Amino acid sequence: MKNQLWLYVLFISISSFAQEYTRADTLRGSITPGRAWWDVTYYDLKVTVNPSEKSISGSNTISYKVLQPQNTMQIDLQAPMKIDSVVQDGQQISFTSEGNAHFLELEKEQKRGDKNKVTIFFSGKPKIAKRPPWDGGFTWTTDSNGVDFIANANQGIGASLWWPLKDHPSEEPDEGMTISITAPKDVMDVSNGRLKEVIENDSTKTWIWKVENPINAYGVNLSLGDYVHWGEKYMGEKGMLDMDYYVLRENEAKGKKQFKQAPLMMEAFEHWFGPYPFYEDGYKLVEAPYLGMEHQSCVTYGNNFENGYLGRDLSGSGWGLKFDFIIIHESGHEWFANNITNKDVADMWIHEGFTCYSENLFLDYFFGKKASSEYVIGLRKNILNDRPIIGPYNVDGRGSSDIYYKGANILHTIRQLINNDERWRQILRGLNKTFYHQTVTTKQIENYISKESGLELEVFWNQYLRTTKIPKVEYAKDGKLLKFRYTDILNNFKMPVIAVVNGKEEWIDPSANWQTKTFATPVESVEIKQDFYVNSEEVPE
Ligand SMILES: [Zn+2]
């Protein structure tokens, strides 16, 4: 069994190395000429959902600013969805398509600084998710009363799975968006932002939600179901925050019990990361027919109203059963993913590394530092070191799944190096303030932490984010002497660690060359403190 698992891991590693990128990946993952010249200021998205056909249709009016005069505009929409027509200033616009990228030939002169609008009408049967949220798409299901229960999840595959937009992570509509969902009368829609209006039509209702802040496209969602709603006012760092909850009618009692963790989450994360980044849009936790997703201001939830990750503790330490993984993890993304968003998915460790780490910080806040350490150290067994954390740029390319657990362990290691928890907390809060509502590169995050911590981290980042090598401390005991050095490191890698020598903590500062430290009594036992994500081995003297 163990061998089979090993072979499987090996296979995954080889197949991911062999991945080749296509022109379609470049069109999707880079700032193409058809994208570079215009900046989205607002999306006005209208979608009618037809459950009996498993189809949708609608329009997206894109408001944009012209940065450079150009007339060919790239819009993304994935097959089998199709663009029916495009209109600018009342005129039909022609377009050509290359796979999922569509090139509009705008006729009006696009002058630098102009603010224009273009409306794209679309329809089709969006891809059905086989295994949401990982394999993205729509989930069409019903509750136990046979009422429709429908949602989308499209983190990896992208928002253009169901609506037309500039589908690149560096682009967020600066002034927010409106999401109007028309659906059969027996369900309600919960989308991002705040509910502004409900319009009664003949056999349907239209739910109009307004988002005040820039929003990452994969975070846009619809959630249709026979929901019950309750809410509370949370007195947070920026004042009164509306926290609203929606679960299927049949799960009301379970939801009311389990969702008590949401204000606890808010308390812990505001402490560590600073104010919730979307007070204007409120915070919502909404039941969905899949595990969960960090939809901005509208976190979706499908973790069976129980603690752990589907009832399991991913860390094996026991601490993972002290909280509901989906409430904590997906909400942690409000700070890292939705507030601070990667410009390129190659840097997605910014989303998942920090958010995986937020799980420990939740534990730290309520159960103390030891719980937090045991949890993150426990997660280490899930690290593959198959590929670097950072993926290839400009091709919609992701790094290893190590963005989660290795990302968290890198941050936990930096906390040890800073050795001042208040300072570390101010750095985490500073990140959310400095890069408030921004899209960023990993370099910006690396440089910020290096500068604010006063540590020389350049080689550290390269080692942990850009290679799969984990530094190894080799040591040997020789009477009162302890000898030590690093192997498996990049040139000039330096990082002090704590060695527990005869039961007492001592900082040592290994490098590629052997060094010695003398103790008052013979060195009998040595252990490198586990909080540092390094390997260690005693070698013959
Ligand atoms: Zn996540």
XYZ file of C-alpha atoms and ligand atoms in Angstrom:
542
model
C 0.000 0.000 0.000
C 2.770 2.350 0.948
C 4.694 1.498 -2.227
C 1.658 2.146 -4.335
C 1.239 5.538 -2.760
C 4.870 6.326 -3.427
C 4.500 5.335 -7.082
C 1.435 7.508 -7.347
C 3.298 10.471 -5.894
C 6.164 9.822 -8.314
C 3.763 9.656 -11.236
C 2.147 12.947 -10.289
C 5.577 14.556 -10.025
C 6.722 13.329 -13.407
C 3.499 14.271 -15.137
C 3.576 17.780 -13.720
C 7.159 18.266 -14.850
C 6.203 17.147 -18.320
C 3.432 19.719 -18.595
C 3.664 21.827 -21.701
C 1.944 25.129 -22.100
C -0.013 26.118 -25.148
C -0.994 29.350 -26.854
C -4.355 29.017 -25.123
C -2.515 29.107 -21.767
C -0.723 32.281 -22.831
C -3.984 33.896 -23.952
C -5.499 32.988 -20.595
C -2.522 33.645 -18.342
C -0.725 36.709 -19.673
C -1.413 40.381 -20.231
C -1.970 40.072 -23.968
C -2.124 43.116 -26.297
C -5.930 42.712 -26.318
C -5.965 43.105 -22.523
C -3.208 45.595 -21.794
C -4.838 48.747 -23.169
C -7.978 48.852 -21.002
C -8.692 48.769 -17.286
C -12.010 47.477 -15.932
C -13.761 49.890 -13.596
C -17.111 48.107 -13.215
C -18.964 44.931 -14.173
C -22.764 44.926 -14.388
C -23.535 41.219 -14.652
C -27.073 39.968 -15.311
C -27.724 36.221 -15.399
C -30.937 34.239 -15.793
C -30.691 30.694 -14.485
C -32.818 27.961 -16.032
C -32.527 24.851 -13.825
C -34.631 22.541 -15.989
C -32.230 23.116 -18.904
C -29.113 23.472 -16.729
C -28.467 26.598 -18.756
C -27.867 30.283 -18.163
C -28.103 33.412 -20.283
C -27.438 37.051 -19.696
C -25.241 40.048 -20.270
C -22.211 41.721 -18.792
C -21.777 45.455 -19.264
C -18.129 46.250 -18.781
C -17.154 49.812 -17.877
C -13.521 50.449 -18.646
C -10.917 53.132 -18.948
C -8.747 53.390 -22.034
C -5.064 53.289 -21.082
C -3.677 53.192 -24.633
C -5.600 53.781 -27.876
C -6.424 50.370 -29.388
C -9.495 48.736 -30.898
C -9.095 44.991 -30.440
C -10.396 43.897 -27.049
C -9.859 40.383 -25.682
C -12.798 38.949 -23.751
C -12.717 35.483 -22.194
C -15.641 33.059 -22.149
C -15.173 29.312 -22.077
C -16.953 26.826 -24.305
C -19.615 25.562 -24.343
C -20.785 29.018 -23.228
C -21.003 31.337 -26.197
C -21.163 35.035 -26.965
C -24.425 35.870 -28.745
C -23.745 39.511 -29.512
C -21.718 42.528 -28.483
C -22.969 46.102 -28.357
C -21.153 49.412 -27.874
C -23.062 52.709 -27.915
C -26.047 50.985 -29.543
C -23.930 49.492 -32.328
C -23.381 45.796 -32.958
C -19.708 44.888 -32.668
C -18.106 42.076 -34.666
C -15.709 39.618 -33.082
C -13.525 36.634 -33.867
C -12.757 33.735 -31.533
C -9.707 31.645 -30.784
C -10.741 28.946 -28.348
C -11.929 30.627 -25.170
C -10.540 34.047 -26.142
C -12.732 36.372 -28.180
C -11.485 39.470 -29.933
C -13.937 42.339 -30.271
C -13.254 44.824 -33.059
C -14.489 48.057 -31.525
C -15.473 50.662 -34.090
C -15.540 53.740 -31.920
C -12.242 55.545 -31.463
C -10.784 54.546 -28.087
C -9.031 57.659 -26.783
C -6.612 57.519 -23.904
C -8.395 58.363 -20.647
C -11.892 57.774 -22.090
C -14.411 55.873 -20.013
C -16.399 53.531 -22.217
C -18.848 50.678 -21.867
C -19.364 47.525 -23.855
C -22.144 44.958 -23.340
C -21.664 41.285 -24.092
C -24.695 39.015 -24.386
C -24.052 35.337 -23.735
C -25.787 32.007 -23.195
C -25.204 28.289 -22.881
C -24.830 25.356 -20.530
C -21.845 26.076 -18.293
C -19.527 23.170 -17.580
C -20.838 20.936 -14.832
C -18.400 20.454 -11.959
C -17.357 16.834 -11.521
C -15.530 17.367 -8.288
C -16.098 20.913 -6.995
C -14.401 23.023 -5.871
C -11.231 21.497 -7.419
C -12.725 20.683 -10.773
C -14.719 23.837 -11.282
C -18.126 24.398 -12.742
C -21.790 24.472 -11.851
C -23.457 22.130 -9.410
C -27.148 21.542 -10.114
C -28.781 19.622 -7.347
C -31.869 19.706 -5.136
C -32.460 19.681 -1.403
C -34.365 16.904 0.374
C -37.658 18.626 -0.540
C -36.784 18.596 -4.223
C -36.159 22.346 -4.368
C -33.282 23.535 -6.562
C -29.888 23.939 -4.882
C -27.422 25.402 -7.366
C -23.999 27.037 -7.147
C -20.810 27.724 -9.044
C -17.184 27.168 -8.008
C -14.434 28.076 -10.450
C -11.234 28.980 -8.641
C -8.792 27.165 -10.907
C -10.672 27.192 -14.174
C -11.773 30.809 -13.867
C -14.883 32.976 -13.887
C -14.988 32.867 -17.694
C -16.422 29.391 -17.222
C -19.813 31.104 -16.924
C -19.605 34.822 -17.733
C -17.597 36.979 -20.156
C -14.877 39.226 -18.708
C -11.199 40.037 -18.706
C -10.285 36.811 -16.926
C -6.839 37.563 -15.555
C -6.106 37.715 -11.798
C -4.396 41.106 -12.069
C -7.706 42.645 -13.147
C -10.352 43.581 -10.609
C -13.120 46.111 -11.270
C -11.904 49.105 -9.264
C -15.395 50.294 -8.312
C -16.984 46.879 -7.735
C -19.850 45.236 -9.569
C -23.554 44.479 -9.654
C -24.730 40.875 -9.843
C -28.373 40.411 -10.846
C -29.564 36.830 -10.770
C -32.973 35.817 -12.106
C -34.157 32.400 -10.963
C -37.372 30.425 -10.264
C -39.543 31.893 -7.506
C -39.061 29.079 -4.987
C -35.355 29.801 -4.436
C -33.388 32.820 -3.331
C -29.999 33.917 -4.637
C -27.109 34.863 -2.404
C -24.244 36.569 -4.215
C -21.389 38.849 -3.192
C -21.892 42.228 -1.551
C -25.260 43.456 -0.311
C -28.775 42.641 -1.469
C -30.185 45.871 -2.939
C -33.459 44.809 -4.473
C -35.675 41.833 -5.231
C -37.884 42.136 -8.321
C -40.945 39.904 -8.686
C -41.405 38.725 -12.281
C -44.100 36.331 -13.557
C -42.548 33.008 -12.637
C -39.172 34.197 -11.458
C -37.511 36.656 -9.111
C -34.482 38.833 -9.746
C -32.021 39.258 -6.903
C -29.789 42.302 -7.264
C -26.548 42.280 -5.261
C -24.059 45.125 -5.220
C -20.356 44.844 -4.419
C -18.715 48.122 -3.379
C -15.088 46.964 -3.468
C -12.741 45.577 -6.115
C -13.446 41.859 -6.384
C -11.375 38.995 -7.732
C -13.236 37.359 -10.585
C -13.140 33.778 -9.325
C -14.731 35.052 -6.113
C -17.942 36.065 -7.902
C -20.731 33.644 -7.159
C -24.369 32.771 -7.229
C -25.948 30.459 -4.641
C -29.524 29.399 -5.257
C -31.517 27.505 -2.695
C -34.406 27.483 -0.270
C -32.357 29.364 2.296
C -33.196 30.497 5.788
C -31.352 33.632 6.801
C -30.233 35.041 10.116
C -27.545 37.488 11.022
C -25.771 39.445 13.700
C -23.949 42.714 14.196
C -20.310 42.223 15.040
C -18.451 45.046 16.757
C -15.135 44.871 14.949
C -12.017 47.000 14.521
C -13.653 49.220 11.889
C -17.012 49.470 13.626
C -20.226 47.541 13.120
C -19.935 44.648 10.680
C -22.965 42.822 9.311
C -22.464 39.075 9.483
C -25.187 37.142 7.671
C -25.801 33.430 7.411
C -27.766 31.364 4.922
C -28.386 27.629 5.133
C -30.949 25.302 3.591
C -34.178 25.287 5.572
C -33.572 21.652 6.566
C -30.207 22.550 8.129
C -31.293 25.561 10.162
C -30.647 24.056 13.597
C -27.237 22.631 12.643
C -26.254 25.871 10.944
C -27.215 28.050 13.894
C -24.973 25.944 16.117
C -21.962 25.520 13.831
C -21.877 29.062 12.451
C -21.226 30.375 15.987
C -17.604 29.909 14.952
C -17.879 32.755 12.430
C -17.648 35.627 14.974
C -14.825 33.750 16.741
C -13.017 33.565 13.415
C -13.570 37.308 12.929
C -12.147 38.066 16.374
C -9.008 35.972 15.841
C -8.320 37.169 12.308
C -8.901 40.855 13.022
C -6.383 40.441 15.843
C -3.744 38.871 13.616
C -4.450 40.429 10.217
C -6.244 43.698 10.927
C -9.783 44.810 10.078
C -11.950 42.579 7.914
C -11.262 44.050 4.452
C -14.861 44.387 3.231
C -17.018 46.107 5.873
C -18.985 47.877 3.107
C -19.969 44.532 1.585
C -20.615 42.703 4.862
C -19.560 39.126 5.617
C -21.721 36.185 4.632
C -21.462 32.451 5.165
C -23.662 30.533 2.752
C -24.374 26.825 2.459
C -23.357 25.375 -0.924
C -23.607 21.921 -2.520
C -19.822 21.368 -2.396
C -17.073 21.649 0.232
C -16.527 25.404 0.163
C -14.887 28.380 -1.505
C -13.547 31.794 -0.560
C -16.103 33.774 -2.578
C -15.444 37.371 -1.596
C -17.741 38.592 1.219
C -19.847 35.494 0.480
C -17.897 32.490 1.778
C -19.562 29.251 0.696
C -19.799 26.298 3.014
C -20.411 22.563 2.624
C -18.483 20.910 5.456
C -21.427 18.962 6.941
C -21.708 21.293 9.958
C -18.939 19.467 11.768
C -15.425 20.284 12.899
C -12.299 19.312 10.998
C -12.005 18.888 7.250
C -15.024 16.699 6.464
C -14.617 15.434 10.011
C -10.878 14.766 9.688
C -7.845 16.471 11.192
C -5.378 17.183 8.379
C -2.579 17.716 10.897
C -3.015 14.497 12.872
C -2.280 16.551 15.996
C -5.828 16.558 17.310
C -6.047 20.353 17.053
C -7.642 20.194 13.604
C -10.841 18.937 15.240
C -11.152 22.054 17.395
C -12.541 24.131 14.527
C -14.584 23.886 11.376
C -11.935 23.833 8.658
C -14.120 25.461 6.004
C -15.384 28.329 8.180
C -11.845 29.162 9.281
C -9.861 28.470 6.111
C -12.227 29.976 3.540
C -12.801 33.045 5.706
C -9.039 33.454 6.166
C -8.958 34.023 2.420
C -10.826 37.302 2.892
C -7.436 38.707 3.926
C -5.169 36.596 1.711
C -6.780 36.012 -1.709
C -9.559 38.583 -1.636
C -7.858 41.561 0.016
C -4.327 40.745 -1.147
C -4.654 38.953 -4.490
C -1.919 37.430 -6.639
C -1.330 39.114 -10.006
C -0.422 35.746 -11.522
C -1.593 32.341 -10.291
C 2.067 31.250 -10.302
C 2.213 33.172 -6.997
C -0.848 31.516 -5.509
C 1.060 30.608 -2.370
C 0.135 34.156 -1.291
C -3.468 32.931 -1.120
C -3.020 29.404 0.157
C 0.179 29.613 2.208
C -1.021 32.497 4.350
C -4.523 31.075 4.623
C -3.289 27.626 5.640
C -1.179 29.488 8.180
C -4.274 31.366 9.365
C -5.591 28.048 10.692
C -2.701 27.944 13.203
C -3.264 31.562 14.122
C -6.915 30.812 14.893
C -5.702 28.015 17.175
C -3.039 30.288 18.631
C -5.657 32.908 19.534
C -8.017 30.505 21.303
C -5.817 27.586 22.389
C -2.337 29.057 22.662
C 1.018 28.894 21.000
C 1.658 25.223 21.667
C -1.545 24.187 19.885
C -0.624 26.387 16.946
C 2.865 24.872 16.688
C 1.679 21.294 16.964
C -0.897 21.881 14.246
C 1.448 23.407 11.676
C 4.190 20.878 12.411
C 1.572 18.145 12.015
C 0.647 19.457 8.565
C 4.229 18.935 7.405
C 3.602 15.290 6.568
C 1.419 16.484 3.688
C 4.282 18.334 1.968
C 5.491 16.673 -1.246
C 8.452 18.853 -2.299
C 7.739 17.602 -5.797
C 7.927 20.966 -7.538
C 8.675 24.497 -6.370
C 5.883 26.466 -4.759
C 6.096 29.168 -7.396
C 4.837 28.098 -10.808
C 5.620 29.338 -14.321
C 4.479 32.887 -15.053
C 2.165 34.155 -17.795
C 0.694 30.762 -18.706
C -1.966 30.319 -16.012
C 0.557 27.943 -14.399
C 0.434 26.900 -10.781
C 3.132 25.733 -8.420
C 3.056 22.566 -6.348
C 0.190 21.759 -3.999
C 2.836 22.594 -1.386
C 1.526 26.172 -1.610
C -0.647 25.141 1.362
C 1.321 23.196 3.964
C 4.819 24.212 2.985
C 3.635 27.805 2.655
C 2.310 27.678 6.214
C 5.511 26.098 7.516
C 7.657 28.732 5.829
C 5.675 31.443 7.605
C 5.848 29.590 10.908
C 9.629 29.387 10.473
C 9.859 33.133 9.858
C 7.905 33.698 13.055
C 10.659 31.796 14.906
C 13.371 33.870 13.224
C 11.667 37.145 14.131
C 11.320 35.771 17.667
C 8.953 38.550 18.630
C 5.292 37.682 18.209
C 4.020 41.230 18.454
C 6.381 42.326 15.707
C 5.287 39.387 13.575
C 1.645 40.297 14.123
C 2.338 43.877 13.049
C 3.945 42.541 9.855
C 0.868 40.436 9.058
C -1.372 43.430 9.756
C 0.985 45.684 7.808
C 0.718 43.439 4.742
C -3.068 43.801 4.777
C -2.817 47.564 5.192
C -0.027 48.182 2.690
C -1.528 45.983 -0.022
C -5.182 46.758 0.849
C -7.449 45.749 -2.053
C -4.459 45.240 -4.321
C -3.118 42.584 -6.640
C 0.533 41.812 -5.926
C 3.534 39.701 -6.886
C 5.315 37.340 -4.510
C 8.341 39.684 -4.715
C 6.310 42.483 -3.138
C 5.335 40.184 -0.268
C 8.872 38.806 0.121
C 10.411 42.289 0.129
C 7.874 43.647 2.594
C 8.523 40.861 5.109
C 12.293 41.099 4.633
C 12.266 44.854 5.165
C 9.876 44.954 8.101
C 11.540 42.057 9.908
C 15.038 43.407 9.351
C 16.113 39.884 8.352
C 18.172 38.985 5.297
C 15.620 36.710 3.673
C 16.481 36.857 -0.014
C 18.212 33.470 -0.162
C 15.679 32.048 2.288
C 12.806 32.907 -0.093
C 14.669 31.486 -3.072
C 15.440 28.293 -1.196
C 11.927 27.625 0.079
C 9.772 29.091 -2.695
C 11.880 28.378 -5.762
C 13.517 25.036 -5.006
C 12.279 21.772 -3.531
C 15.352 21.380 -1.325
C 14.817 21.553 2.396
C 17.886 22.687 4.354
C 19.340 19.901 6.449
C 21.252 20.486 9.662
C 23.956 17.838 10.076
C 25.452 17.639 13.529
C 27.916 15.555 15.503
C 28.590 15.290 19.233
C 32.149 15.332 20.429
C 32.485 15.625 24.202
C 31.600 19.185 25.125
C 31.594 20.170 21.458
C 28.662 20.297 19.095
C 29.609 20.370 15.401
C 27.057 21.430 12.842
C 26.578 22.545 9.248
C 23.889 22.826 6.542
C 23.572 20.627 3.488
C 20.954 20.801 0.714
C 21.144 24.579 0.586
C 21.565 27.286 -2.024
C 24.805 29.281 -2.001
C 24.868 31.787 0.843
C 21.837 30.304 2.593
C 21.957 31.382 6.226
C 19.397 30.731 8.898
C 19.907 30.368 12.629
C 17.904 27.628 14.331
C 17.327 26.558 17.906
C 19.047 23.335 18.956
C 17.750 21.673 22.087
C 21.010 20.523 23.697
C 20.726 18.426 26.853
C 17.154 19.655 27.110
C 18.051 23.342 26.889
C 17.327 25.661 23.953
C 20.411 27.172 22.286
C 20.527 29.280 19.096
C 23.071 27.985 16.594
C 23.900 29.581 13.268
C 24.854 26.853 10.782
C 26.265 27.530 7.320
C 27.664 25.300 4.583
C 30.908 24.915 6.556
C 31.326 22.925 9.742
C 31.255 25.027 12.902
C 31.541 24.120 16.547
C 29.989 25.341 19.738
C 31.389 24.450 23.157
C 29.152 23.598 26.110
C 29.929 23.486 29.833
C 29.091 19.796 30.075
C 29.319 16.914 27.581
C 26.723 17.088 24.810
C 24.444 14.127 25.385
C 21.257 14.875 23.500
C 20.621 17.151 20.525
C 17.448 17.940 18.681
C 16.701 20.756 16.251
C 13.559 22.511 17.422
C 10.692 21.347 15.236
C 9.244 24.813 14.772
C 11.937 25.370 12.149
C 11.089 23.685 8.879
C 14.447 21.980 8.309
C 15.640 18.406 8.177
C 18.269 17.278 10.638
C 20.514 14.274 11.062
C 23.229 13.200 13.453
C 26.267 12.152 11.455
C 29.332 10.192 12.587
C 31.894 12.473 14.132
Zn -7.702 27.884 0.306
